[in-house]
Amino acid sequence: MRLTSFSDFGLRALLVLAGSEREKWSSVELAAKLGISREHLVKVLQRLAAGGFVDTLRGAGGGVRLARKADQIRLGEVLAWLEDDGVLTECFRDDGGHCLLSGFCALRPRLERARQAFYAELDTATLADCLNPRLRRFVAAAV
């Protein structure tokens, strides 16, 4: 399974916010810290805000911050939200895809169980579980 860059950037942004002593970050600062495009990051932050993972504050002195404490944000929950139930194969699409094996394939249920196990495993951990001194030093270091 491969995560989209969208999800990757979302998880990275959450880790920086969780590992920071700062109350909030501007999208410009956060994009520079992560080495990614601000325009792409803004889309990711909007999705995270819609899911209730971050708060975005507009105007002078605005920025982005965690909407909940890091120990209340489950990794599987975040990833499922960011991936937006991305399909693993054709047969997982809402329209059933164009797989000629649909209807008699024994692979799909196994893939579904593996997908569920993947998210269940990630849900055993929170953002707080991913914080460590090296991450905190990276977050604190000047860009």
mmCIF file of N, CA and C in Angstrom:
data_model
loop_
_atom_site.group_PDB
_atom_site.id
_atom_site.type_symbol
_atom_site.label_atom_id
_atom_site.label_comp_id
_atom_site.label_asym_id
_atom_site.label_seq_id
_atom_site.Cartn_x
_atom_site.Cartn_y
_atom_site.Cartn_z
ATOM 1 N N MET A 1 0.856 -1.179 0.000
ATOM 2 C CA MET A 1 0.000 0.000 0.000
ATOM 3 C C MET A 1 0.893 1.231 0.000
ATOM 4 N N ARG A 2 0.548 2.190 -0.799
ATOM 5 C CA ARG A 2 1.315 3.424 -0.878
ATOM 6 C C ARG A 2 0.396 4.598 -0.557
ATOM 7 N N LEU A 3 0.853 5.470 0.340
ATOM 8 C CA LEU A 3 0.075 6.649 0.683
ATOM 9 C C LEU A 3 0.240 7.711 -0.392
ATOM 10 N N THR A 4 -0.786 8.516 -0.564
ATOM 11 C CA THR A 4 -0.677 9.652 -1.474
ATOM 12 C C THR A 4 0.223 10.708 -0.841
ATOM 13 N N SER A 5 0.791 11.564 -1.675
ATOM 14 C CA SER A 5 1.599 12.662 -1.131
ATOM 15 C C SER A 5 0.715 13.582 -0.292
ATOM 16 N N PHE A 6 -0.554 13.686 -0.644
ATOM 17 C CA PHE A 6 -1.502 14.495 0.115
ATOM 18 C C PHE A 6 -1.551 14.017 1.568
ATOM 19 N N SER A 7 -1.707 12.713 1.758
ATOM 20 C CA SER A 7 -1.757 12.142 3.112
ATOM 21 C C SER A 7 -0.417 12.261 3.813
ATOM 22 N N ASP A 8 0.648 12.016 3.079
ATOM 23 C CA ASP A 8 1.993 12.132 3.630
ATOM 24 C C ASP A 8 2.218 13.541 4.170
ATOM 25 N N PHE A 9 1.882 14.546 3.375
ATOM 26 C CA PHE A 9 2.065 15.928 3.798
ATOM 27 C C PHE A 9 1.174 16.251 5.000
ATOM 28 N N GLY A 10 -0.026 15.711 5.021
ATOM 29 C CA GLY A 10 -0.927 15.941 6.149
ATOM 30 C C GLY A 10 -0.381 15.373 7.443
ATOM 31 N N LEU A 11 0.134 14.160 7.372
ATOM 32 C CA LEU A 11 0.718 13.551 8.572
ATOM 33 C C LEU A 11 1.953 14.324 9.031
ATOM 34 N N ARG A 12 2.780 14.735 8.082
ATOM 35 C CA ARG A 12 3.972 15.521 8.440
ATOM 36 C C ARG A 12 3.585 16.829 9.116
ATOM 37 N N ALA A 13 2.592 17.512 8.552
ATOM 38 C CA ALA A 13 2.150 18.790 9.127
ATOM 39 C C ALA A 13 1.649 18.579 10.558
ATOM 40 N N LEU A 14 0.876 17.536 10.767
ATOM 41 C CA LEU A 14 0.373 17.256 12.117
ATOM 42 C C LEU A 14 1.511 16.953 13.085
ATOM 43 N N LEU A 15 2.518 16.226 12.616
ATOM 44 C CA LEU A 15 3.664 15.922 13.487
ATOM 45 C C LEU A 15 4.407 17.191 13.893
ATOM 46 N N VAL A 16 4.587 18.108 12.955
ATOM 47 C CA VAL A 16 5.262 19.373 13.287
ATOM 48 C C VAL A 16 4.425 20.158 14.284
ATOM 49 N N LEU A 17 3.127 20.261 14.041
ATOM 50 C CA LEU A 17 2.264 20.991 14.970
ATOM 51 C C LEU A 17 2.272 20.344 16.353
ATOM 52 N N ALA A 18 2.219 19.026 16.387
ATOM 53 C CA ALA A 18 2.205 18.315 17.674
ATOM 54 C C ALA A 18 3.535 18.427 18.404
ATOM 55 N N GLY A 19 4.627 18.489 17.649
ATOM 56 C CA GLY A 19 5.954 18.525 18.254
ATOM 57 C C GLY A 19 6.459 19.912 18.567
ATOM 58 N N SER A 20 5.638 20.904 18.328
ATOM 59 C CA SER A 20 6.048 22.292 18.498
ATOM 60 C C SER A 20 5.620 22.868 19.845
ATOM 61 N N GLU A 21 6.443 23.753 20.339
ATOM 62 C CA GLU A 21 6.092 24.512 21.545
ATOM 63 C C GLU A 21 5.235 25.733 21.189
ATOM 64 N N ARG A 22 5.218 26.067 19.899
ATOM 65 C CA ARG A 22 4.466 27.246 19.442
ATOM 66 C C ARG A 22 2.966 26.971 19.456
ATOM 67 N N GLU A 23 2.208 28.013 19.674
ATOM 68 C CA GLU A 23 0.749 27.889 19.675
ATOM 69 C C GLU A 23 0.219 27.659 18.274
ATOM 70 N N LYS A 24 0.789 28.343 17.281
ATOM 71 C CA LYS A 24 0.303 28.215 15.912
ATOM 72 C C LYS A 24 1.432 28.487 14.918
ATOM 73 N N TRP A 25 1.214 28.047 13.695
ATOM 74 C CA TRP A 25 2.167 28.231 12.601
ATOM 75 C C TRP A 25 1.441 28.856 11.424
ATOM 76 N N SER A 26 2.127 29.721 10.698
ATOM 77 C CA SER A 26 1.553 30.205 9.439
ATOM 78 C C SER A 26 1.772 29.118 8.387
ATOM 79 N N SER A 27 0.958 29.144 7.355
ATOM 80 C CA SER A 27 1.119 28.158 6.286
ATOM 81 C C SER A 27 2.461 28.338 5.576
ATOM 82 N N VAL A 28 2.945 29.563 5.516
ATOM 83 C CA VAL A 28 4.250 29.839 4.890
ATOM 84 C C VAL A 28 5.362 29.182 5.708
ATOM 85 N N GLU A 29 5.331 29.369 7.018
ATOM 86 C CA GLU A 29 6.352 28.779 7.895
ATOM 87 C C GLU A 29 6.300 27.250 7.862
ATOM 88 N N LEU A 30 5.097 26.725 7.908
ATOM 89 C CA LEU A 30 4.932 25.275 7.928
ATOM 90 C C LEU A 30 5.391 24.655 6.612
ATOM 91 N N ALA A 31 5.057 25.278 5.500
ATOM 92 C CA ALA A 31 5.490 24.773 4.188
ATOM 93 C C ALA A 31 7.010 24.815 4.084
ATOM 94 N N ALA A 32 7.623 25.893 4.583
ATOM 95 C CA ALA A 32 9.087 25.997 4.545
ATOM 96 C C ALA A 32 9.721 24.924 5.423
ATOM 97 N N LYS A 33 9.168 24.700 6.605
ATOM 98 C CA LYS A 33 9.701 23.687 7.516
ATOM 99 C C LYS A 33 9.633 22.301 6.874
ATOM 100 N N LEU A 34 8.549 22.031 6.154
ATOM 101 C CA LEU A 34 8.348 20.719 5.548
ATOM 102 C C LEU A 34 8.970 20.592 4.156
ATOM 103 N N GLY A 35 9.406 21.728 3.598
ATOM 104 C CA GLY A 35 10.009 21.699 2.269
ATOM 105 C C GLY A 35 9.026 21.343 1.168
ATOM 106 N N ILE A 36 7.790 21.824 1.319
ATOM 107 C CA ILE A 36 6.763 21.554 0.306
ATOM 108 C C ILE A 36 6.110 22.857 -0.138
ATOM 109 N N SER A 37 5.371 22.787 -1.217
ATOM 110 C CA SER A 37 4.693 23.952 -1.767
ATOM 111 C C SER A 37 3.597 24.441 -0.810
ATOM 112 N N ARG A 38 3.556 25.750 -0.591
ATOM 113 C CA ARG A 38 2.535 26.326 0.275
ATOM 114 C C ARG A 38 1.145 26.077 -0.307
ATOM 115 N N GLU A 39 1.006 26.187 -1.619
ATOM 116 C CA GLU A 39 -0.290 26.006 -2.257
ATOM 117 C C GLU A 39 -0.833 24.595 -2.002
ATOM 118 N N HIS A 40 0.036 23.608 -2.111
ATOM 119 C CA HIS A 40 -0.388 22.231 -1.856
ATOM 120 C C HIS A 40 -0.699 22.049 -0.372
ATOM 121 N N LEU A 41 0.132 22.600 0.488
ATOM 122 C CA LEU A 41 -0.077 22.479 1.926
ATOM 123 C C LEU A 41 -1.404 23.104 2.351
ATOM 124 N N VAL A 42 -1.767 24.233 1.767
ATOM 125 C CA VAL A 42 -3.025 24.888 2.125
ATOM 126 C C VAL A 42 -4.208 23.955 1.860
ATOM 127 N N LYS A 43 -4.181 23.236 0.742
ATOM 128 C CA LYS A 43 -5.253 22.278 0.438
ATOM 129 C C LYS A 43 -5.298 21.164 1.487
ATOM 130 N N VAL A 44 -4.126 20.706 1.876
ATOM 131 C CA VAL A 44 -4.042 19.656 2.907
ATOM 132 C C VAL A 44 -4.593 20.183 4.232
ATOM 133 N N LEU A 45 -4.195 21.401 4.605
ATOM 134 C CA LEU A 45 -4.664 21.989 5.860
ATOM 135 C C LEU A 45 -6.172 22.209 5.847
ATOM 136 N N GLN A 46 -6.729 22.574 4.701
ATOM 137 C CA GLN A 46 -8.177 22.741 4.595
ATOM 138 C C GLN A 46 -8.885 21.411 4.839
ATOM 139 N N ARG A 47 -8.334 20.346 4.293
ATOM 140 C CA ARG A 47 -8.926 19.014 4.500
ATOM 141 C C ARG A 47 -8.814 18.606 5.979
ATOM 142 N N LEU A 48 -7.646 18.868 6.580
ATOM 143 C CA LEU A 48 -7.467 18.552 8.000
ATOM 144 C C LEU A 48 -8.422 19.372 8.870
ATOM 145 N N ALA A 49 -8.652 20.618 8.509
ATOM 146 C CA ALA A 49 -9.587 21.468 9.254
ATOM 147 C C ALA A 49 -11.010 20.930 9.121
ATOM 148 N N ALA A 50 -11.391 20.508 7.923
ATOM 149 C CA ALA A 50 -12.730 19.962 7.703
ATOM 150 C C ALA A 50 -12.946 18.688 8.522
ATOM 151 N N GLY A 51 -11.870 17.960 8.798
ATOM 152 C CA GLY A 51 -11.962 16.747 9.601
ATOM 153 C C GLY A 51 -11.854 16.995 11.095
ATOM 154 N N GLY A 52 -11.641 18.248 11.485
ATOM 155 C CA GLY A 52 -11.557 18.570 12.905
ATOM 156 C C GLY A 52 -10.205 18.273 13.537
ATOM 157 N N PHE A 53 -9.163 18.145 12.715
ATOM 158 C CA PHE A 53 -7.827 17.849 13.239
ATOM 159 C C PHE A 53 -7.016 19.114 13.510
ATOM 160 N N VAL A 54 -7.272 20.170 12.734
ATOM 161 C CA VAL A 54 -6.595 21.446 12.955
ATOM 162 C C VAL A 54 -7.627 22.564 12.936
ATOM 163 N N ASP A 55 -7.251 23.665 13.550
ATOM 164 C CA ASP A 55 -8.014 24.906 13.472
ATOM 165 C C ASP A 55 -7.206 25.865 12.619
ATOM 166 N N THR A 56 -7.866 26.541 11.712
ATOM 167 C CA THR A 56 -7.198 27.570 10.921
ATOM 168 C C THR A 56 -7.753 28.919 11.346
ATOM 169 N N LEU A 57 -6.840 29.850 11.545
ATOM 170 C CA LEU A 57 -7.202 31.182 12.010
ATOM 171 C C LEU A 57 -6.806 32.186 10.935
ATOM 172 N N ARG A 58 -7.757 32.945 10.445
ATOM 173 C CA ARG A 58 -7.496 33.893 9.360
ATOM 174 C C ARG A 58 -7.031 35.242 9.887
ATOM 175 N N GLY A 59 -6.479 36.025 8.959
ATOM 176 C CA GLY A 59 -6.116 37.396 9.260
ATOM 177 C C GLY A 59 -4.755 37.543 9.894
ATOM 178 N N ALA A 60 -4.450 38.797 10.240
ATOM 179 C CA ALA A 60 -3.171 39.098 10.883
ATOM 180 C C ALA A 60 -3.077 38.311 12.184
ATOM 181 N N GLY A 61 -1.959 37.669 12.370
ATOM 182 C CA GLY A 61 -1.779 36.858 13.563
ATOM 183 C C GLY A 61 -2.456 35.502 13.472
ATOM 184 N N GLY A 62 -2.962 35.169 12.293
ATOM 185 C CA GLY A 62 -3.635 33.886 12.100
ATOM 186 C C GLY A 62 -2.631 32.759 11.972
ATOM 187 N N GLY A 63 -3.098 31.621 11.575
ATOM 188 C CA GLY A 63 -2.225 30.474 11.399
ATOM 189 C C GLY A 63 -3.004 29.185 11.556
ATOM 190 N N VAL A 64 -2.285 28.134 11.836
ATOM 191 C CA VAL A 64 -2.890 26.814 12.006
ATOM 192 C C VAL A 64 -2.359 26.192 13.291
ATOM 193 N N ARG A 65 -3.226 25.449 13.964
ATOM 194 C CA ARG A 65 -2.847 24.766 15.196
ATOM 195 C C ARG A 65 -3.671 23.480 15.302
ATOM 196 N N LEU A 66 -3.238 22.590 16.157
ATOM 197 C CA LEU A 66 -4.007 21.369 16.387
ATOM 198 C C LEU A 66 -5.354 21.740 16.994
ATOM 199 N N ALA A 67 -6.396 21.072 16.556
ATOM 200 C CA ALA A 67 -7.734 21.313 17.098
ATOM 201 C C ALA A 67 -7.966 20.504 18.366
ATOM 202 N N ARG A 68 -7.176 19.442 18.519
ATOM 203 C CA ARG A 68 -7.266 18.588 19.703
ATOM 204 C C ARG A 68 -5.858 18.330 20.208
ATOM 205 N N LYS A 69 -5.754 17.824 21.401
ATOM 206 C CA LYS A 69 -4.442 17.448 21.919
ATOM 207 C C LYS A 69 -3.903 16.280 21.104
ATOM 208 N N ALA A 70 -2.581 16.208 21.011
ATOM 209 C CA ALA A 70 -1.928 15.171 20.205
ATOM 210 C C ALA A 70 -2.292 13.764 20.662
ATOM 211 N N ASP A 71 -2.571 13.590 21.935
ATOM 212 C CA ASP A 71 -2.922 12.252 22.417
ATOM 213 C C ASP A 71 -4.377 11.887 22.141
ATOM 214 N N GLN A 72 -5.110 12.795 21.503
ATOM 215 C CA GLN A 72 -6.505 12.536 21.145
ATOM 216 C C GLN A 72 -6.687 12.371 19.636
ATOM 217 N N ILE A 73 -5.585 12.394 18.903
ATOM 218 C CA ILE A 73 -5.663 12.270 17.440
ATOM 219 C C ILE A 73 -5.061 10.931 17.030
ATOM 220 N N ARG A 74 -5.910 10.014 16.634
ATOM 221 C CA ARG A 74 -5.497 8.667 16.227
ATOM 222 C C ARG A 74 -4.992 8.684 14.782
ATOM 223 N N LEU A 75 -3.871 8.013 14.561
ATOM 224 C CA LEU A 75 -3.241 8.015 13.240
ATOM 225 C C LEU A 75 -4.132 7.402 12.163
ATOM 226 N N GLY A 76 -4.803 6.320 12.471
ATOM 227 C CA GLY A 76 -5.677 5.679 11.490
ATOM 228 C C GLY A 76 -6.841 6.569 11.097
ATOM 229 N N GLU A 77 -7.380 7.270 12.084
ATOM 230 C CA GLU A 77 -8.486 8.194 11.830
ATOM 231 C C GLU A 77 -8.048 9.297 10.872
ATOM 232 N N VAL A 78 -6.879 9.855 11.133
ATOM 233 C CA VAL A 78 -6.350 10.920 10.266
ATOM 234 C C VAL A 78 -6.126 10.387 8.859
ATOM 235 N N LEU A 79 -5.461 9.258 8.762
ATOM 236 C CA LEU A 79 -5.118 8.716 7.456
ATOM 237 C C LEU A 79 -6.366 8.342 6.659
ATOM 238 N N ALA A 80 -7.340 7.739 7.304
ATOM 239 C CA ALA A 80 -8.583 7.397 6.603
ATOM 240 C C ALA A 80 -9.258 8.660 6.087
ATOM 241 N N TRP A 81 -9.213 9.732 6.876
ATOM 242 C CA TRP A 81 -9.820 10.999 6.456
ATOM 243 C C TRP A 81 -9.053 11.595 5.268
ATOM 244 N N LEU A 82 -7.738 11.590 5.352
ATOM 245 C CA LEU A 82 -6.938 12.167 4.280
ATOM 246 C C LEU A 82 -7.010 11.347 2.997
ATOM 247 N N GLU A 83 -7.010 10.042 3.135
ATOM 248 C CA GLU A 83 -7.083 9.172 1.957
ATOM 249 C C GLU A 83 -8.488 9.169 1.373
ATOM 250 N N ASP A 84 -9.454 9.634 2.144
ATOM 251 C CA ASP A 84 -10.827 9.754 1.668
ATOM 252 C C ASP A 84 -11.318 8.439 1.075
ATOM 253 N N ASP A 85 -11.034 7.367 1.804
ATOM 254 C CA ASP A 85 -11.430 6.030 1.365
ATOM 255 C C ASP A 85 -10.934 5.724 -0.045
ATOM 256 N N GLY A 86 -9.663 6.072 -0.286
ATOM 257 C CA GLY A 86 -9.049 5.758 -1.572
ATOM 258 C C GLY A 86 -9.168 4.269 -1.857
ATOM 259 N N VAL A 87 -9.465 3.950 -3.085
ATOM 260 C CA VAL A 87 -9.687 2.557 -3.458
ATOM 261 C C VAL A 87 -8.360 1.849 -3.695
ATOM 262 N N LEU A 88 -8.297 0.603 -3.261
ATOM 263 C CA LEU A 88 -7.094 -0.202 -3.449
ATOM 264 C C LEU A 88 -7.005 -0.726 -4.879
ATOM 265 N N THR A 89 -8.123 -1.201 -5.393
ATOM 266 C CA THR A 89 -8.174 -1.762 -6.748
ATOM 267 C C THR A 89 -9.487 -1.342 -7.403
ATOM 268 N N GLU A 90 -9.635 -1.648 -8.674
ATOM 269 C CA GLU A 90 -10.835 -1.314 -9.446
ATOM 270 C C GLU A 90 -12.117 -1.722 -8.742
ATOM 271 N N CYS A 91 -12.125 -2.942 -8.193
ATOM 272 C CA CYS A 91 -13.369 -3.469 -7.625
ATOM 273 C C CYS A 91 -13.822 -2.730 -6.371
ATOM 274 N N PHE A 92 -12.974 -1.882 -5.807
ATOM 275 C CA PHE A 92 -13.352 -1.106 -4.627
ATOM 276 C C PHE A 92 -14.042 0.204 -5.005
ATOM 277 N N ARG A 93 -14.029 0.544 -6.277
ATOM 278 C CA ARG A 93 -14.686 1.783 -6.706
ATOM 279 C C ARG A 93 -16.189 1.684 -6.492
ATOM 280 N N ASP A 94 -16.835 2.824 -6.298
ATOM 281 C CA ASP A 94 -18.285 2.845 -6.072
ATOM 282 C C ASP A 94 -19.053 2.184 -7.205
ATOM 283 N N ASP A 95 -18.554 2.358 -8.426
ATOM 284 C CA ASP A 95 -19.242 1.778 -9.589
ATOM 285 C C ASP A 95 -18.803 0.343 -9.886
ATOM 286 N N GLY A 96 -17.963 -0.220 -9.019
ATOM 287 C CA GLY A 96 -17.509 -1.592 -9.200
ATOM 288 C C GLY A 96 -16.316 -1.743 -10.115
ATOM 289 N N GLY A 97 -15.924 -0.655 -10.757
ATOM 290 C CA GLY A 97 -14.766 -0.713 -11.644
ATOM 291 C C GLY A 97 -15.026 -1.551 -12.882
ATOM 292 N N HIS A 98 -13.973 -1.938 -13.533
ATOM 293 C CA HIS A 98 -14.079 -2.688 -14.783
ATOM 294 C C HIS A 98 -13.328 -4.008 -14.710
ATOM 295 N N CYS A 99 -13.330 -4.606 -13.559
ATOM 296 C CA CYS A 99 -12.623 -5.877 -13.401
ATOM 297 C C CYS A 99 -13.513 -7.020 -13.868
ATOM 298 N N LEU A 100 -12.986 -7.831 -14.728
ATOM 299 C CA LEU A 100 -13.736 -8.970 -15.262
ATOM 300 C C LEU A 100 -13.902 -10.090 -14.242
ATOM 301 N N LEU A 101 -13.178 -10.007 -13.124
ATOM 302 C CA LEU A 101 -13.253 -11.045 -12.105
ATOM 303 C C LEU A 101 -14.291 -10.740 -11.030
ATOM 304 N N SER A 102 -14.875 -9.550 -11.072
ATOM 305 C CA SER A 102 -15.876 -9.174 -10.067
ATOM 306 C C SER A 102 -16.986 -10.217 -10.032
ATOM 307 N N GLY A 103 -17.427 -10.523 -8.849
ATOM 308 C CA GLY A 103 -18.496 -11.482 -8.685
ATOM 309 C C GLY A 103 -18.016 -12.867 -8.297
ATOM 310 N N PHE A 104 -16.785 -13.187 -8.620
ATOM 311 C CA PHE A 104 -16.267 -14.501 -8.234
ATOM 312 C C PHE A 104 -14.824 -14.450 -7.759
ATOM 313 N N CYS A 105 -14.304 -13.265 -7.520
ATOM 314 C CA CYS A 105 -12.918 -13.106 -7.084
ATOM 315 C C CYS A 105 -12.813 -13.281 -5.563
ATOM 316 N N ALA A 106 -11.865 -14.063 -5.145
ATOM 317 C CA ALA A 106 -11.637 -14.279 -3.713
ATOM 318 C C ALA A 106 -10.561 -13.345 -3.160
ATOM 319 N N LEU A 107 -10.008 -12.495 -4.007
ATOM 320 C CA LEU A 107 -8.966 -11.564 -3.573
ATOM 321 C C LEU A 107 -9.564 -10.352 -2.856
ATOM 322 N N ARG A 108 -10.665 -9.822 -3.358
ATOM 323 C CA ARG A 108 -11.235 -8.591 -2.823
ATOM 324 C C ARG A 108 -11.501 -8.665 -1.313
ATOM 325 N N PRO A 109 -12.136 -9.725 -0.799
ATOM 326 C CA PRO A 109 -12.378 -9.755 0.653
ATOM 327 C C PRO A 109 -11.086 -9.787 1.468
ATOM 328 N N ARG A 110 -10.061 -10.408 0.933
ATOM 329 C CA ARG A 110 -8.775 -10.435 1.640
ATOM 330 C C ARG A 110 -8.138 -9.047 1.649
ATOM 331 N N LEU A 111 -8.229 -8.375 0.528
ATOM 332 C CA LEU A 111 -7.710 -7.000 0.463
ATOM 333 C C LEU A 111 -8.471 -6.095 1.424
ATOM 334 N N GLU A 112 -9.764 -6.282 1.514
ATOM 335 C CA GLU A 112 -10.571 -5.464 2.427
ATOM 336 C C GLU A 112 -10.181 -5.731 3.877
ATOM 337 N N ARG A 113 -9.970 -6.983 4.239
ATOM 338 C CA ARG A 113 -9.533 -7.295 5.604
ATOM 339 C C ARG A 113 -8.155 -6.692 5.883
ATOM 340 N N ALA A 114 -7.270 -6.726 4.906
ATOM 341 C CA ALA A 114 -5.929 -6.144 5.075
ATOM 342 C C ALA A 114 -6.035 -4.630 5.244
ATOM 343 N N ARG A 115 -6.910 -3.989 4.474
ATOM 344 C CA ARG A 115 -7.113 -2.539 4.593
ATOM 345 C C ARG A 115 -7.628 -2.194 5.985
ATOM 346 N N GLN A 116 -8.595 -2.946 6.453
ATOM 347 C CA GLN A 116 -9.149 -2.702 7.780
ATOM 348 C C GLN A 116 -8.099 -2.920 8.864
ATOM 349 N N ALA A 117 -7.277 -3.945 8.711
ATOM 350 C CA ALA A 117 -6.216 -4.219 9.687
ATOM 351 C C ALA A 117 -5.176 -3.098 9.691
ATOM 352 N N PHE A 118 -4.878 -2.558 8.515
ATOM 353 C CA PHE A 118 -3.925 -1.450 8.379
ATOM 354 C C PHE A 118 -4.395 -0.253 9.207
ATOM 355 N N TYR A 119 -5.654 0.154 9.005
ATOM 356 C CA TYR A 119 -6.183 1.297 9.743
ATOM 357 C C TYR A 119 -6.341 0.986 11.230
ATOM 358 N N ALA A 120 -6.737 -0.236 11.553
ATOM 359 C CA ALA A 120 -6.881 -0.622 12.960
ATOM 360 C C ALA A 120 -5.534 -0.540 13.676
ATOM 361 N N GLU A 121 -4.472 -0.989 13.021
ATOM 362 C CA GLU A 121 -3.138 -0.908 13.624
ATOM 363 C C GLU A 121 -2.741 0.542 13.853
ATOM 364 N N LEU A 122 -2.969 1.389 12.870
ATOM 365 C CA LEU A 122 -2.631 2.805 13.025
ATOM 366 C C LEU A 122 -3.472 3.466 14.108
ATOM 367 N N ASP A 123 -4.686 2.988 14.300
ATOM 368 C CA ASP A 123 -5.537 3.559 15.344
ATOM 369 C C ASP A 123 -5.101 3.181 16.754
ATOM 370 N N THR A 124 -4.134 2.279 16.879
ATOM 371 C CA THR A 124 -3.609 1.966 18.212
ATOM 372 C C THR A 124 -2.638 3.044 18.692
ATOM 373 N N ALA A 125 -2.288 3.970 17.801
ATOM 374 C CA ALA A 125 -1.324 5.023 18.146
ATOM 375 C C ALA A 125 -1.917 6.398 17.872
ATOM 376 N N THR A 126 -1.395 7.371 18.612
ATOM 377 C CA THR A 126 -1.797 8.769 18.440
ATOM 378 C C THR A 126 -0.605 9.576 17.943
ATOM 379 N N LEU A 127 -0.878 10.823 17.602
ATOM 380 C CA LEU A 127 0.227 11.728 17.253
ATOM 381 C C LEU A 127 1.233 11.808 18.392
ATOM 382 N N ALA A 128 0.736 11.850 19.606
ATOM 383 C CA ALA A 128 1.620 11.959 20.773
ATOM 384 C C ALA A 128 2.589 10.785 20.843
ATOM 385 N N ASP A 129 2.160 9.614 20.415
ATOM 386 C CA ASP A 129 3.026 8.437 20.435
ATOM 387 C C ASP A 129 4.197 8.566 19.455
ATOM 388 N N CYS A 130 4.075 9.459 18.490
ATOM 389 C CA CYS A 130 5.107 9.630 17.464
ATOM 390 C C CYS A 130 6.104 10.735 17.793
ATOM 391 N N LEU A 131 5.876 11.422 18.892
ATOM 392 C CA LEU A 131 6.772 12.513 19.270
ATOM 393 C C LEU A 131 8.008 11.949 19.961
ATOM 394 N N ASN A 132 9.146 12.513 19.630
ATOM 395 C CA ASN A 132 10.403 12.118 20.267
ATOM 396 C C ASN A 132 11.338 13.320 20.272
ATOM 397 N N PRO A 133 12.418 13.257 21.012
ATOM 398 C CA PRO A 133 13.325 14.409 21.115
ATOM 399 C C PRO A 133 13.897 14.865 19.762
ATOM 400 N N ARG A 134 14.216 13.938 18.880
ATOM 401 C CA ARG A 134 14.772 14.326 17.577
ATOM 402 C C ARG A 134 13.758 15.108 16.742
ATOM 403 N N LEU A 135 12.488 14.681 16.759
ATOM 404 C CA LEU A 135 11.448 15.417 16.056
ATOM 405 C C LEU A 135 11.303 16.810 16.649
ATOM 406 N N ARG A 136 11.272 16.885 17.975
ATOM 407 C CA ARG A 136 11.129 18.199 18.626
ATOM 408 C C ARG A 136 12.282 19.133 18.287
ATOM 409 N N ARG A 137 13.517 18.585 18.183
ATOM 410 C CA ARG A 137 14.665 19.421 17.800
ATOM 411 C C ARG A 137 14.505 19.892 16.354
ATOM 412 N N PHE A 138 14.051 19.020 15.469
ATOM 413 C CA PHE A 138 13.835 19.405 14.080
ATOM 414 C C PHE A 138 12.804 20.529 14.001
ATOM 415 N N VAL A 139 11.707 20.382 14.733
ATOM 416 C CA VAL A 139 10.633 21.376 14.711
ATOM 417 C C VAL A 139 11.122 22.711 15.263
ATOM 418 N N ALA A 140 11.934 22.669 16.312
ATOM 419 C CA ALA A 140 12.424 23.901 16.954
ATOM 420 C C ALA A 140 13.508 24.612 16.161
ATOM 421 N N ALA A 141 14.214 23.887 15.306
ATOM 422 C CA ALA A 141 15.327 24.468 14.558
ATOM 423 C C ALA A 141 14.823 25.499 13.539
ATOM 424 N N ALA A 142 15.616 26.527 13.340
ATOM 425 C CA ALA A 142 15.279 27.550 12.353
ATOM 426 C C ALA A 142 15.264 26.943 10.957
ATOM 427 N N VAL A 143 14.403 27.497 10.129
ATOM 428 C CA VAL A 143 14.280 27.017 8.748
ATOM 429 C C VAL A 143 15.430 27.523 7.913
#
